[in-house]
Every structure is written in structure tokens, then in C-alpha cells.
mmCIF file of C-alpha atoms in Angstrom:
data_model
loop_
_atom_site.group_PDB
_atom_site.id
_atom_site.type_symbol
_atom_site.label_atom_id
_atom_site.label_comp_id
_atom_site.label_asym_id
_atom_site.label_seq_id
_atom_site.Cartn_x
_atom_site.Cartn_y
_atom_site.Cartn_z
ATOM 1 C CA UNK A 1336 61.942 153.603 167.013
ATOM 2 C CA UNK A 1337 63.675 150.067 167.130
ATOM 3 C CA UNK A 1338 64.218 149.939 163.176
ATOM 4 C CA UNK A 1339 65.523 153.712 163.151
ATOM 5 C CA UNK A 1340 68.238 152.558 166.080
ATOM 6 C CA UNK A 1341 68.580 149.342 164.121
ATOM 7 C CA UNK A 1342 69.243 150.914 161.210
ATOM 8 C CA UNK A 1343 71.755 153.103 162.784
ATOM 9 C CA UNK A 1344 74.249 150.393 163.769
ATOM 10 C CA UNK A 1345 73.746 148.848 160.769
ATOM 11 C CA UNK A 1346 75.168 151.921 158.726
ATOM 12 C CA UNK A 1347 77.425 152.773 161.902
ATOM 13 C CA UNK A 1348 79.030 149.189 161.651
ATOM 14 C CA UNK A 1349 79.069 149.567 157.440
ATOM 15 C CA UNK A 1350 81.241 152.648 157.741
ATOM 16 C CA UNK A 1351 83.667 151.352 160.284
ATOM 17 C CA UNK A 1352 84.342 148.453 158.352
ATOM 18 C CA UNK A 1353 84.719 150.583 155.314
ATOM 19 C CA UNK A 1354 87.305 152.939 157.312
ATOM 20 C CA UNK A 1355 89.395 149.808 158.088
ATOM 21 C CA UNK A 1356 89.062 148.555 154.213
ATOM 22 C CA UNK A 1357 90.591 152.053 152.831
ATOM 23 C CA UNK A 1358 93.482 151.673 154.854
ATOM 24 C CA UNK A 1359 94.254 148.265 154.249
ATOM 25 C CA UNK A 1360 94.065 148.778 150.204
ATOM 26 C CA UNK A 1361 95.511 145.869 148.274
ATOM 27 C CA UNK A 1362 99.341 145.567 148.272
ATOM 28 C CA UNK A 1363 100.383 142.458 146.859
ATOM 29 C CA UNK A 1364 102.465 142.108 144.146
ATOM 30 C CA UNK A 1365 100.719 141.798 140.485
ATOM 31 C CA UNK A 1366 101.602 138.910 138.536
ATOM 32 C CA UNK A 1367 101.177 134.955 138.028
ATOM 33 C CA UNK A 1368 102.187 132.800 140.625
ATOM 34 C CA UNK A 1369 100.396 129.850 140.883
ATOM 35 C CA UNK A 1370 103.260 127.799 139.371
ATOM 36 C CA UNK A 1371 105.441 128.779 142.691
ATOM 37 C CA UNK A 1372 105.973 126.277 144.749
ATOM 38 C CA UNK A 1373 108.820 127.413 146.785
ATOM 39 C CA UNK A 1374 110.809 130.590 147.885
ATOM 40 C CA UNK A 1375 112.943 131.751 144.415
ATOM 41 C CA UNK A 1376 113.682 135.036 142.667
ATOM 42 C CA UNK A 1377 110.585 134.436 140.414
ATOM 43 C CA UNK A 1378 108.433 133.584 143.626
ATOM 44 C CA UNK A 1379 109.385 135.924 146.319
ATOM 45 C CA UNK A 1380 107.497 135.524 149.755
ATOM 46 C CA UNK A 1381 106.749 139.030 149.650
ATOM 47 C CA UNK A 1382 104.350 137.686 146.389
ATOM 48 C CA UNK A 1383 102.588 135.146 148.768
ATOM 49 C CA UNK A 1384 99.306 135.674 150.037
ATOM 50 C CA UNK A 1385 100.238 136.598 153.548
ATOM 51 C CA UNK A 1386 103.326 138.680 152.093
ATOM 52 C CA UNK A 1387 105.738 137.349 155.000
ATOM 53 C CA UNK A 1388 107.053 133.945 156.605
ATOM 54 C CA UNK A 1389 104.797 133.374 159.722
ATOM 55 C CA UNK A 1390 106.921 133.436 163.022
ATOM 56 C CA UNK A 1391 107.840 130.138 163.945
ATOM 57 C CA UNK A 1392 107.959 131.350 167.737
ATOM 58 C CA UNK A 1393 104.484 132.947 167.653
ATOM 59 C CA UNK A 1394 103.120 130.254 166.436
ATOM 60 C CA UNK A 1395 104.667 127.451 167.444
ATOM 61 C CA UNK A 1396 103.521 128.904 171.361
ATOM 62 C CA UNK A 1397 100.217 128.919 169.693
ATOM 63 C CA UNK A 1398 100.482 125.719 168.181
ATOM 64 C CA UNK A 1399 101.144 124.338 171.518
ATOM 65 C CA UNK A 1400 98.894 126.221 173.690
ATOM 66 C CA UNK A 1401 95.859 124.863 171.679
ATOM 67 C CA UNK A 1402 97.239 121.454 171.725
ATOM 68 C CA UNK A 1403 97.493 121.792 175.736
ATOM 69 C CA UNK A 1404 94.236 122.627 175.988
ATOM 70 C CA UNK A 1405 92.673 119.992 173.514
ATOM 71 C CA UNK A 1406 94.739 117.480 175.402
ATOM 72 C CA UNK A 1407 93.417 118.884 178.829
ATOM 73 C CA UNK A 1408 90.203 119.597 177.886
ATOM 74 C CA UNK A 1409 89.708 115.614 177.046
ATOM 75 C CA UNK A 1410 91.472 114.590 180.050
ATOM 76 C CA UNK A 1411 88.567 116.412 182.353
ATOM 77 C CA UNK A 1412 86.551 115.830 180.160
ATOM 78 C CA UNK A 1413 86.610 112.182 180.422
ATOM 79 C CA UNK A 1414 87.003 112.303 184.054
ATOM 80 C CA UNK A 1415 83.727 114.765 184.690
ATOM 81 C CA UNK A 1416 81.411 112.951 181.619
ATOM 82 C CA UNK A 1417 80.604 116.161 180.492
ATOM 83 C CA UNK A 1418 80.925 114.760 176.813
ATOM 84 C CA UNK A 1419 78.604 117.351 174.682
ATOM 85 C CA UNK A 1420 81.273 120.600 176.223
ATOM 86 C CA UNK A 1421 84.136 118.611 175.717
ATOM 87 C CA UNK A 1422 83.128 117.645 172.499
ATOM 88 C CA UNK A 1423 82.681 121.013 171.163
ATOM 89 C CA UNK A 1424 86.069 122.071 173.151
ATOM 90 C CA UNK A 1425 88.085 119.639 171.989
ATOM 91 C CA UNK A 1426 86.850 120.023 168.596
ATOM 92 C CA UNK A 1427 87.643 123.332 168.355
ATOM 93 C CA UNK A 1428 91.538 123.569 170.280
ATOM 94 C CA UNK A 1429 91.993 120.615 168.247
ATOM 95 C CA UNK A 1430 91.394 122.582 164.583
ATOM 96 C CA UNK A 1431 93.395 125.927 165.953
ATOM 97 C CA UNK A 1432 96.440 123.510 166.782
ATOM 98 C CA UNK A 1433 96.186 122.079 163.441
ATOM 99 C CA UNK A 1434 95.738 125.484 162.170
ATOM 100 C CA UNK A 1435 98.949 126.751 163.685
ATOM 101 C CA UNK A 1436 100.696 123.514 162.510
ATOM 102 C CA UNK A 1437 100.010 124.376 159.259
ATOM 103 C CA UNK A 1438 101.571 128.199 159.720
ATOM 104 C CA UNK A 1439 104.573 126.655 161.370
ATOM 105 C CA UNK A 1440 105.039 124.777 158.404
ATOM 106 C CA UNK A 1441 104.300 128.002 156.038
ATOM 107 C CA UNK A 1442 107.148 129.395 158.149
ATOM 108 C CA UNK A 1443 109.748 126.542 156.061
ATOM 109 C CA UNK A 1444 107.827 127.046 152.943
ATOM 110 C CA UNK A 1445 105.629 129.655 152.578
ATOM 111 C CA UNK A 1446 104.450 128.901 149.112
ATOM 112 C CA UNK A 1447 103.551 125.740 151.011
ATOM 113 C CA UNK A 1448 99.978 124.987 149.286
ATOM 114 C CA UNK A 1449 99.309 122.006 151.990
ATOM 115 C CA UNK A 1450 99.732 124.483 155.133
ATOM 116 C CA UNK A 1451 97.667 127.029 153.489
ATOM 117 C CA UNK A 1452 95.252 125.067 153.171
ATOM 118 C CA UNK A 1453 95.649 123.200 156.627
ATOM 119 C CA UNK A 1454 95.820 126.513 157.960
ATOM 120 C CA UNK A 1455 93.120 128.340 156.396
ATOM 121 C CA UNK A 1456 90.775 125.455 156.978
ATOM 122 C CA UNK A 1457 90.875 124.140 160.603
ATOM 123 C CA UNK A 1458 91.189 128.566 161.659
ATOM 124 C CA UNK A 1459 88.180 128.987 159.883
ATOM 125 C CA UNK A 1460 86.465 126.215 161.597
ATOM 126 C CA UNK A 1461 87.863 126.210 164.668
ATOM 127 C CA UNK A 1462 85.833 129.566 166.099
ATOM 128 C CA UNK A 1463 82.795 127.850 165.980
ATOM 129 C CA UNK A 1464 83.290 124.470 168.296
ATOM 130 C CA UNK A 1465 84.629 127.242 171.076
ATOM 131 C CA UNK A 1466 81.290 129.303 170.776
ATOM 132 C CA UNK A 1467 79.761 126.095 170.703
ATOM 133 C CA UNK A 1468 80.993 124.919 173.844
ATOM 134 C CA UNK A 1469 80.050 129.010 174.944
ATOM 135 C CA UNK A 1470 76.382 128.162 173.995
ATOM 136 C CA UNK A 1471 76.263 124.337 175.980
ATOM 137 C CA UNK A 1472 77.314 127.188 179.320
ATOM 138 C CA UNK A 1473 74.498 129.753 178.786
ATOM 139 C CA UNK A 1474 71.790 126.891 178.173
ATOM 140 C CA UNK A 1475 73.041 125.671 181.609
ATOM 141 C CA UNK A 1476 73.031 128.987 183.240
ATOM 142 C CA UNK A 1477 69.305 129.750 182.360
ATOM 143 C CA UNK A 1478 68.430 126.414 183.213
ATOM 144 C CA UNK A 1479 70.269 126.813 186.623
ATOM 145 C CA UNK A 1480 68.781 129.956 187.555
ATOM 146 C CA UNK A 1481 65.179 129.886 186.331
ATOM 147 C CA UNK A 1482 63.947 129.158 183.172
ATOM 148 C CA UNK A 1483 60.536 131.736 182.799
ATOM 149 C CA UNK A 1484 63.010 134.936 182.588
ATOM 150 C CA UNK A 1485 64.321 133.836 178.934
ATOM 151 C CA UNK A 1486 62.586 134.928 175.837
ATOM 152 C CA UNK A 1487 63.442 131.360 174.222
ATOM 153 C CA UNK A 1488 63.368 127.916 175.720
ATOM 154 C CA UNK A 1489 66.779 126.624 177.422
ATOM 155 C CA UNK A 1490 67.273 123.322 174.917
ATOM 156 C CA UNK A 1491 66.890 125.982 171.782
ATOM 157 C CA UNK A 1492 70.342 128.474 173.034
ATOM 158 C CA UNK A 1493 72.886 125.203 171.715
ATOM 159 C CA UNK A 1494 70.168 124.681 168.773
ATOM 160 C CA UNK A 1495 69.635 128.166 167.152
ATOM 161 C CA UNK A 1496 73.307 129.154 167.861
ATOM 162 C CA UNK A 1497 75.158 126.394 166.942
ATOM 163 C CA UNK A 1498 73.234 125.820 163.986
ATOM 164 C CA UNK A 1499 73.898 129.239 162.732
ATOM 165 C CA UNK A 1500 77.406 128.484 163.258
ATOM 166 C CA UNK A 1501 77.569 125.648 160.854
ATOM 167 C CA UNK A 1502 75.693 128.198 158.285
ATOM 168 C CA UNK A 1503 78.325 130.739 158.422
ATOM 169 C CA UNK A 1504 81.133 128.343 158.227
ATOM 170 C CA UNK A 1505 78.865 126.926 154.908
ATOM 171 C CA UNK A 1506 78.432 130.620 153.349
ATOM 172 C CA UNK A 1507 82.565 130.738 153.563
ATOM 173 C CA UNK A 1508 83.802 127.422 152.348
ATOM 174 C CA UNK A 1509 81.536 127.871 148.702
ATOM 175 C CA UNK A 1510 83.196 131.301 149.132
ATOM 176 C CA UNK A 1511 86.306 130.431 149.223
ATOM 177 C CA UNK A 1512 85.467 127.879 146.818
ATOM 178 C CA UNK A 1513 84.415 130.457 144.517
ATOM 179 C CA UNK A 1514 87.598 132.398 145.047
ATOM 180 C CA UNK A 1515 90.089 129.537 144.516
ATOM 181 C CA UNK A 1516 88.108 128.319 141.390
ATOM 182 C CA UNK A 1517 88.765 131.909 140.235
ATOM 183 C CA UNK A 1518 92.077 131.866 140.522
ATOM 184 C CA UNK A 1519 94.226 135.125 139.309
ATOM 185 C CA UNK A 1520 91.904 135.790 136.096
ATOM 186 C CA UNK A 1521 88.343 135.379 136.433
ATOM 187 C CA UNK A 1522 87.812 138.866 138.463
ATOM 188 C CA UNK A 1523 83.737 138.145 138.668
ATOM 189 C CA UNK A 1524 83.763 134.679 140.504
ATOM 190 C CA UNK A 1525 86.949 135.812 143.194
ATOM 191 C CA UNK A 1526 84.762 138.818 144.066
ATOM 192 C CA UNK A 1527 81.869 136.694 144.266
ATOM 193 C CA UNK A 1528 83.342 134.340 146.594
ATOM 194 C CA UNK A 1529 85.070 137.028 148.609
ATOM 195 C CA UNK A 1530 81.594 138.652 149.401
ATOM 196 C CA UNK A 1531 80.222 134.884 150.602
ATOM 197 C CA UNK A 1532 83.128 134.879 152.737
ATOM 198 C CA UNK A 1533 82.464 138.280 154.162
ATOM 199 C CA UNK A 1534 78.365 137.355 154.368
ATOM 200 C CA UNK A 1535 79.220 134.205 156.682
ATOM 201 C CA UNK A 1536 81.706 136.060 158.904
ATOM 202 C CA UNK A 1537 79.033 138.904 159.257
ATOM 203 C CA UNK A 1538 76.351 136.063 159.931
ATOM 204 C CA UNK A 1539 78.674 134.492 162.535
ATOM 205 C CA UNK A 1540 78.732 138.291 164.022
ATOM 206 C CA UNK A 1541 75.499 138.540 164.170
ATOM 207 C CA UNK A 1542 74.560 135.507 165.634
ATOM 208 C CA UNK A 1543 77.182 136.485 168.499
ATOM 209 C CA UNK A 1544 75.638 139.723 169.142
ATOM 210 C CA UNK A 1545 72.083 138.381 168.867
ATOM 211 C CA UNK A 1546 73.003 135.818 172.003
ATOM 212 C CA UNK A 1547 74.214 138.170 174.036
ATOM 213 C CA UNK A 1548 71.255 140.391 173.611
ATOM 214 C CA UNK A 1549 68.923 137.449 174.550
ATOM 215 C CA UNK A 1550 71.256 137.255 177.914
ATOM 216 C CA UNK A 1551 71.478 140.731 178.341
ATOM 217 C CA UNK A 1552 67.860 140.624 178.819
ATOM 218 C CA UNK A 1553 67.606 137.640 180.566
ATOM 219 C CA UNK A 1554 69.644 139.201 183.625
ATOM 220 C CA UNK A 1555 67.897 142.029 183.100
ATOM 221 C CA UNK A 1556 64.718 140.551 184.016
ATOM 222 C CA UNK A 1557 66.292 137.813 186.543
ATOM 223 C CA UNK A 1558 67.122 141.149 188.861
ATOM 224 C CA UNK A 1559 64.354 143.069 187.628
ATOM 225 C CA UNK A 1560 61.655 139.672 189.183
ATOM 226 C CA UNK A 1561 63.446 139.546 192.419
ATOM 227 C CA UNK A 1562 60.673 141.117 194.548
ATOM 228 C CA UNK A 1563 58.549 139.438 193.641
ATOM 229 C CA UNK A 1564 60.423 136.143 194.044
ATOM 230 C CA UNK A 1565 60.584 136.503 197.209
ATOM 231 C CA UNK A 1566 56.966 137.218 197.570
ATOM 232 C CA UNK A 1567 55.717 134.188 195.695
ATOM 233 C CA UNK A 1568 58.674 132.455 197.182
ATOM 234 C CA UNK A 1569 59.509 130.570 193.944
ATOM 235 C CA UNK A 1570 63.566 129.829 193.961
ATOM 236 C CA UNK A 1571 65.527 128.271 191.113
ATOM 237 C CA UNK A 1572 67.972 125.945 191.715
ATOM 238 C CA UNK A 1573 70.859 128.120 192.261
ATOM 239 C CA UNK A 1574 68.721 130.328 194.822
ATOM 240 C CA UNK A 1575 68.006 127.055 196.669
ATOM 241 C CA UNK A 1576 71.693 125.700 196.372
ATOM 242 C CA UNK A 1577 72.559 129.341 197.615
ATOM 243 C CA UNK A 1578 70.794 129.248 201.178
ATOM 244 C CA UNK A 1579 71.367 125.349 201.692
ATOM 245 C CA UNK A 1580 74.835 126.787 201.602
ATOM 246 C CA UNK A 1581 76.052 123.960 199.002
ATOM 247 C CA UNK A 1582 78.189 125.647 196.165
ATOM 248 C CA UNK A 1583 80.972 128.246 196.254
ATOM 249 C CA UNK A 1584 79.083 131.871 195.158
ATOM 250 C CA UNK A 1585 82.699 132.428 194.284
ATOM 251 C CA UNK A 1586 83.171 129.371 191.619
ATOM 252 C CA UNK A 1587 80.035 130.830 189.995
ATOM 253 C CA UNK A 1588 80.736 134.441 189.949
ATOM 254 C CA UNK A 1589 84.072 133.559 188.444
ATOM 255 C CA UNK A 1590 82.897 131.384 186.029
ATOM 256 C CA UNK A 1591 80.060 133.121 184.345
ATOM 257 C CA UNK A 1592 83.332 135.955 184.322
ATOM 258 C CA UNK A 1593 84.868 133.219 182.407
ATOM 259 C CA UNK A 1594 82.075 132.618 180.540
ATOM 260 C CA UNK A 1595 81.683 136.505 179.630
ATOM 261 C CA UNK A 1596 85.358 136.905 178.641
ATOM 262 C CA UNK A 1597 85.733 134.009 176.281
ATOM 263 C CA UNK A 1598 82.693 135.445 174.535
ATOM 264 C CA UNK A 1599 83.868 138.710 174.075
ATOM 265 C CA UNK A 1600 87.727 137.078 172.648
ATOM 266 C CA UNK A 1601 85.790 135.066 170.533
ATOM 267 C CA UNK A 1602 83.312 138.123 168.958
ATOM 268 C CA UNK A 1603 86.717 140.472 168.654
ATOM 269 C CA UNK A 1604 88.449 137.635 166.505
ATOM 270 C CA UNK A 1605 85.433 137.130 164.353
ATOM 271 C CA UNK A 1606 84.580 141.015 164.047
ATOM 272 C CA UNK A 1607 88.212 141.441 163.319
ATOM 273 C CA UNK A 1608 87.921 139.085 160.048
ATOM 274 C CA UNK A 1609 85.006 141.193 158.805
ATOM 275 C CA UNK A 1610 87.663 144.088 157.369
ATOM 276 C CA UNK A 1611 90.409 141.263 157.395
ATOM 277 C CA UNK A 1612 88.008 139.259 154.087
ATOM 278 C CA UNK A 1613 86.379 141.915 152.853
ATOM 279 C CA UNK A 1614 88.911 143.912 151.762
ATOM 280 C CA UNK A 1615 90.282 141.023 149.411
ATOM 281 C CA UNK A 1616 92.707 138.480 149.290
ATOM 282 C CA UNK A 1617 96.493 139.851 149.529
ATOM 283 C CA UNK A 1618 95.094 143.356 151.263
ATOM 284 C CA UNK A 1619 97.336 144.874 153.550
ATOM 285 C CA UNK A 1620 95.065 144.147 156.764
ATOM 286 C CA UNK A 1621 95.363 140.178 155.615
ATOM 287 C CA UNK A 1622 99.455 140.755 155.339
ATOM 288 C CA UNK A 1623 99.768 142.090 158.796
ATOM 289 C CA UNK A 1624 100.980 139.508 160.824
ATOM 290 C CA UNK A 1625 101.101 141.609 164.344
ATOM 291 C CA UNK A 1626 97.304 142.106 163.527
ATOM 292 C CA UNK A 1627 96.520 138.336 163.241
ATOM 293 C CA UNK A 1628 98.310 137.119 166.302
ATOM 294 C CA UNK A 1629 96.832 139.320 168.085
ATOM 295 C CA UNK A 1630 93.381 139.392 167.143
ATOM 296 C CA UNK A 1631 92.813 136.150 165.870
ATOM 297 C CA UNK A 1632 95.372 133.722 167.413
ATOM 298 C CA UNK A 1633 95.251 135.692 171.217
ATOM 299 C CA UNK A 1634 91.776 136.265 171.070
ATOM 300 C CA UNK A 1635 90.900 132.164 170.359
ATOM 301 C CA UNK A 1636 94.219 131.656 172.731
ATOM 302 C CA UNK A 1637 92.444 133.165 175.753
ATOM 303 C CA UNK A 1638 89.134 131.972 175.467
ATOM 304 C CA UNK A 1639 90.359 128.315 175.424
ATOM 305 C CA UNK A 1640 92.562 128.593 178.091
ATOM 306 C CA UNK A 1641 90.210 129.938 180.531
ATOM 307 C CA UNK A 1642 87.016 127.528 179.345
ATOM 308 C CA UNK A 1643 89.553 124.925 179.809
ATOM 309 C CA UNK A 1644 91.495 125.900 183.274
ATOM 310 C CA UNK A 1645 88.065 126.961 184.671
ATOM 311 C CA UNK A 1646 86.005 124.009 183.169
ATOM 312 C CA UNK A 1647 82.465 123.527 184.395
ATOM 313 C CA UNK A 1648 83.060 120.599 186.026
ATOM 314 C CA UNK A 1649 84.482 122.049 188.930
ATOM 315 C CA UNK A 1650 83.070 125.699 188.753
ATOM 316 C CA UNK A 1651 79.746 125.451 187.873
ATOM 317 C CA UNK A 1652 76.708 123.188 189.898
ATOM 318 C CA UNK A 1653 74.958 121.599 186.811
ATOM 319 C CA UNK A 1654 78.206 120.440 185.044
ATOM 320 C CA UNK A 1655 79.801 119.214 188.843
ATOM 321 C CA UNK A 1656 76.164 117.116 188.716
ATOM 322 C CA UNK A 1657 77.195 114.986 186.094
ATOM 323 C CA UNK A 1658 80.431 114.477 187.445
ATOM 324 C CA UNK A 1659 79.175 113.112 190.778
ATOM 325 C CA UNK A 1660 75.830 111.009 189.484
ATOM 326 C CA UNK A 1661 77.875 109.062 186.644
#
């Protein structure tokens, strides 16, 4: 029964993606330009890959948001000696601000093979220290509030999910290896490259999706054990902190809300590359601008801001412990 309904999202996911691929068919320009190196007649910015001049307002906000929050994030950081989350934080707000450096200089030259690269590079990359720092949370969380309801141990969530971060980001860099090596005449090796690109993003996805399954069930049997906590009297650490009266329910309800939204930003930005990739470089869906912003650069743009205004430190017990006993 699980393989049938397995199955069924599978081919249901398949032919959404493949919906959004027929209507964002290839539009750029035919022709040779890898000799352009600047806006001219013979090199249009229409013939770039992004078909446009990225907004310098847009994302010059962006630029600076990230920035804000890499600089912040280090700051508490610091201060709280919660090194591993700020690590993977600062990483990550670090790589979209360089990211959105490198657009903001696309926006002067948008031939500009430097910011594509910059750009392309550290927005890739960048994704994956923010889920990172998502996965360092849920270990916490399961630690926190009893370790025998998850189906894995706590120390493997940062582990398994991490590490299968670092292998999607590896299936796209040899893809877009593949792709640049290809250039504009070697059909074969771009396509090949564009499907290793499309394989790491889906990997990435899946991974995502996979986590919050394992938490799904995880609260599902938290609630579902409750009676007979209370008969055995066993209490986790939270349920103890909870009746000695020594956190702020509040601070933990709205941080595992946090916690919940910058998961679902994140999965939105990486499920909206899925059609974005696989429907080739130049497509229309790559040349939309509007799309991007919103679904890449917002979605990243709120999940940092609220794991960095709402940092563990001071919203969540395990985190606040290594602020007070270092």
C-alpha cells in the first residue's frame, strides 16, 4: 500500500514539474556569445543568460539583509557560544550576501562573467548552511523533549541531513561543470550536466521532505505516549522545566513556529529550482526575475531573518544552557 502511495507522488510531483517546464519553454536568443563581454549591439542583455539586468534595488535590499544577519548572527553568536548554529548560519547569510553582491554587480554589467559566477556559486551553496543550522534545532528539540519517540538517534538528524546536503550541492557543481565545459555546441554533455543539476536539487528535496516526515512522526508519537507518561511518570527535560516553572512555554512555542517556517521558505526555494534547472539554461522560468526574488531570494530572506532575530540562545532551553554554563 506504501509503494502504490509512494509511487503516486512520485508521478504526481513528475507531472507538476513537467506542467511548469512546458510553460517556461526556452526563449533565449540563438547564437554565439561567449566572446561578449559587455552590453553592445552584437551582445544585447536580452542574449544573456538571465535575459534582463537584475534590479539593483531588489537586490541590493537583499544584499544587505543577508549581510545583517551574517553580521548579527556572529555577534550572538559569539556572545551565547553556540558556535556549531552560528557556524552553519553565518556560513550560509554569508554566501547569499555574496550571492546578491555578485547580481548587484550583473546589474552594471550583465555579461559580467565574475558575478555570474559569484552569484551562481555562493546561491547555490548558500541553502544548505541555513538547513544546516535547521537540522542543529530539531536534534535539540528531540533531545529536549525525549529521545525514545524518534525513529533515529538525536546525534544522527545534523549527520544524515547535513551530509546529504553536501551530496546534492556535489551532484550540481560536476553538473554545472558539465554544462559550462559544454559550452554552446556540445548538446550531449550541457544536457548531461543539466540533468546532474536537476538530480541534486531533487536530492536536496528529498532529503527536506524525508526530515520532516521523521518529525512529523516524532510529534505524532510524543502526543500519542502522553498517557502513559504520566502513568510511568517518566518526564523529559522540557516536561520537568515545564512544572518547575523555569522557561517561557511562550519562547518555545514561538520558536519551534520559527523553526517550522524557515523550513518550509527554505523547501519552497529549493522545490522552486526543480522546474527553474530542469527546463534548461536560458528557459523562460530561469529569465523571470519577479519569480526569483520571490521564490528564491524571499524565501532564503525570511528564513534567516527569523533563525537570526529569534536565535536559540534566548528562545530555546538547551541553546540558553550553553550560554549560561560557558
Amino acid at each position: 500500500m506504501r509503494s502504490y502511495a509512494q509511487k503516486g507522488l512520485v508521478a504526481a510531483l513528475v507531472l507538476a514539474t513537467q506542467v511548469v517546464i512546458v510553460s517556461a519553454a526556452e526563449d533565449r536568443p540563438k547564437g554565439n556569445f561567449r566572446q561578449c563581454l559587455e552590453v553592445s549591439p552584437e551582445c544585447p542583455v536580452f542574449a544573456t543568460l538571465y535575459g534582463y539586468r537584475p534590479n539593483l534595488g531588489a537586490n541590493a535590499f537583499l544584499c544587505a539583509l543577508f549581510a545583517l544577519c551574517c553580521l548579527a548572527s556572529i555577534v550572538i553568536g559569539i556572545l551565547s557560544k553556540t558556535w556549531t548554529y552560528t557556524l552553519a548560519l553565518g556560513i550560509g547569510t554569508f554566501l547569499e550576501a555574496a550571492g546578491y553582491a555578485g547580481r548587484i554587480i550583473m546589474n552594471d554589467n550583465p555579461w559580467s562573467e565574475s558575478g555570474f559566477k559569484l552569484q551562481i556559486c555562493c546561491l547555490v551553496l548558500g541553502p544548505s548552511f541555513v538547513a544546516a543550522a535547521i537540522y542543529l534545532t530539531l536534534k535539540h528539540f528531540v533531545l529536549y523533549c525525549g529521545p525514545q519517540y524518534s525513529l533515529i538517534k538525536p546525534r544522527l538528524y545534523p549527520w544524515i541531513f547535513v551530509g546529504c546536503d553536501f551530496g546534492s550541492i556535489v551532484l550540481q557543481a560536476v553538473g554545472g561543470g558539465m554544462a559550462a565545459a559544454g559550452g554552446t555546441t556540445n548538446k550531449k554533455l550541457i544536457d548531461g550536466g543539466n540533468n546532474l543539476i536537476v538530480a541534486g536539487i531533487a536530492f536536496q528535496v528529498v532529503t527536506m521532505v524525508v526530515c520532516g516526515v521523521l518529525i512529523l512522526i516524532y510529534i505524532f508519537r510524543y502526543r500519542k505516549a502522553r498517557q502513559n507518561r504520566d502513568a510511568l511518570n517518566e518526564k523529559s527535560s522540557y516536561e520537568m522545566d515545564k512544572e518547575a516553572g523555569s522557561v517561557s512555554l511562550g519562547k518555545i512555542k514561538l520558536f519551534a513556529g520559527v523553526i517550522v517556517l524557515a523550513y518550509l521558505t527554505v523547501l519552497i526555494r529549493c522545490i522552486y529550482r526543480l522546474p527553474e534547472m530542469a527546463g534548461g539554461w536560458g528557459n523562460a522560468l530561469m529569465r523571470n526575475e519577479r519569480e526569483f526574488l520571490l521564490l528564491d531570494g524571499m524565501m532564503l530572506g525570511i528564513a534567516c531573518a527569523v533563525l537570526t532575530a529569534f536565535h536559540p540562545a534566548y528562545f530555546f532551553p538547551p541553546f540558553a544552557a550553553f550560554r549560561r554554563s560557558k
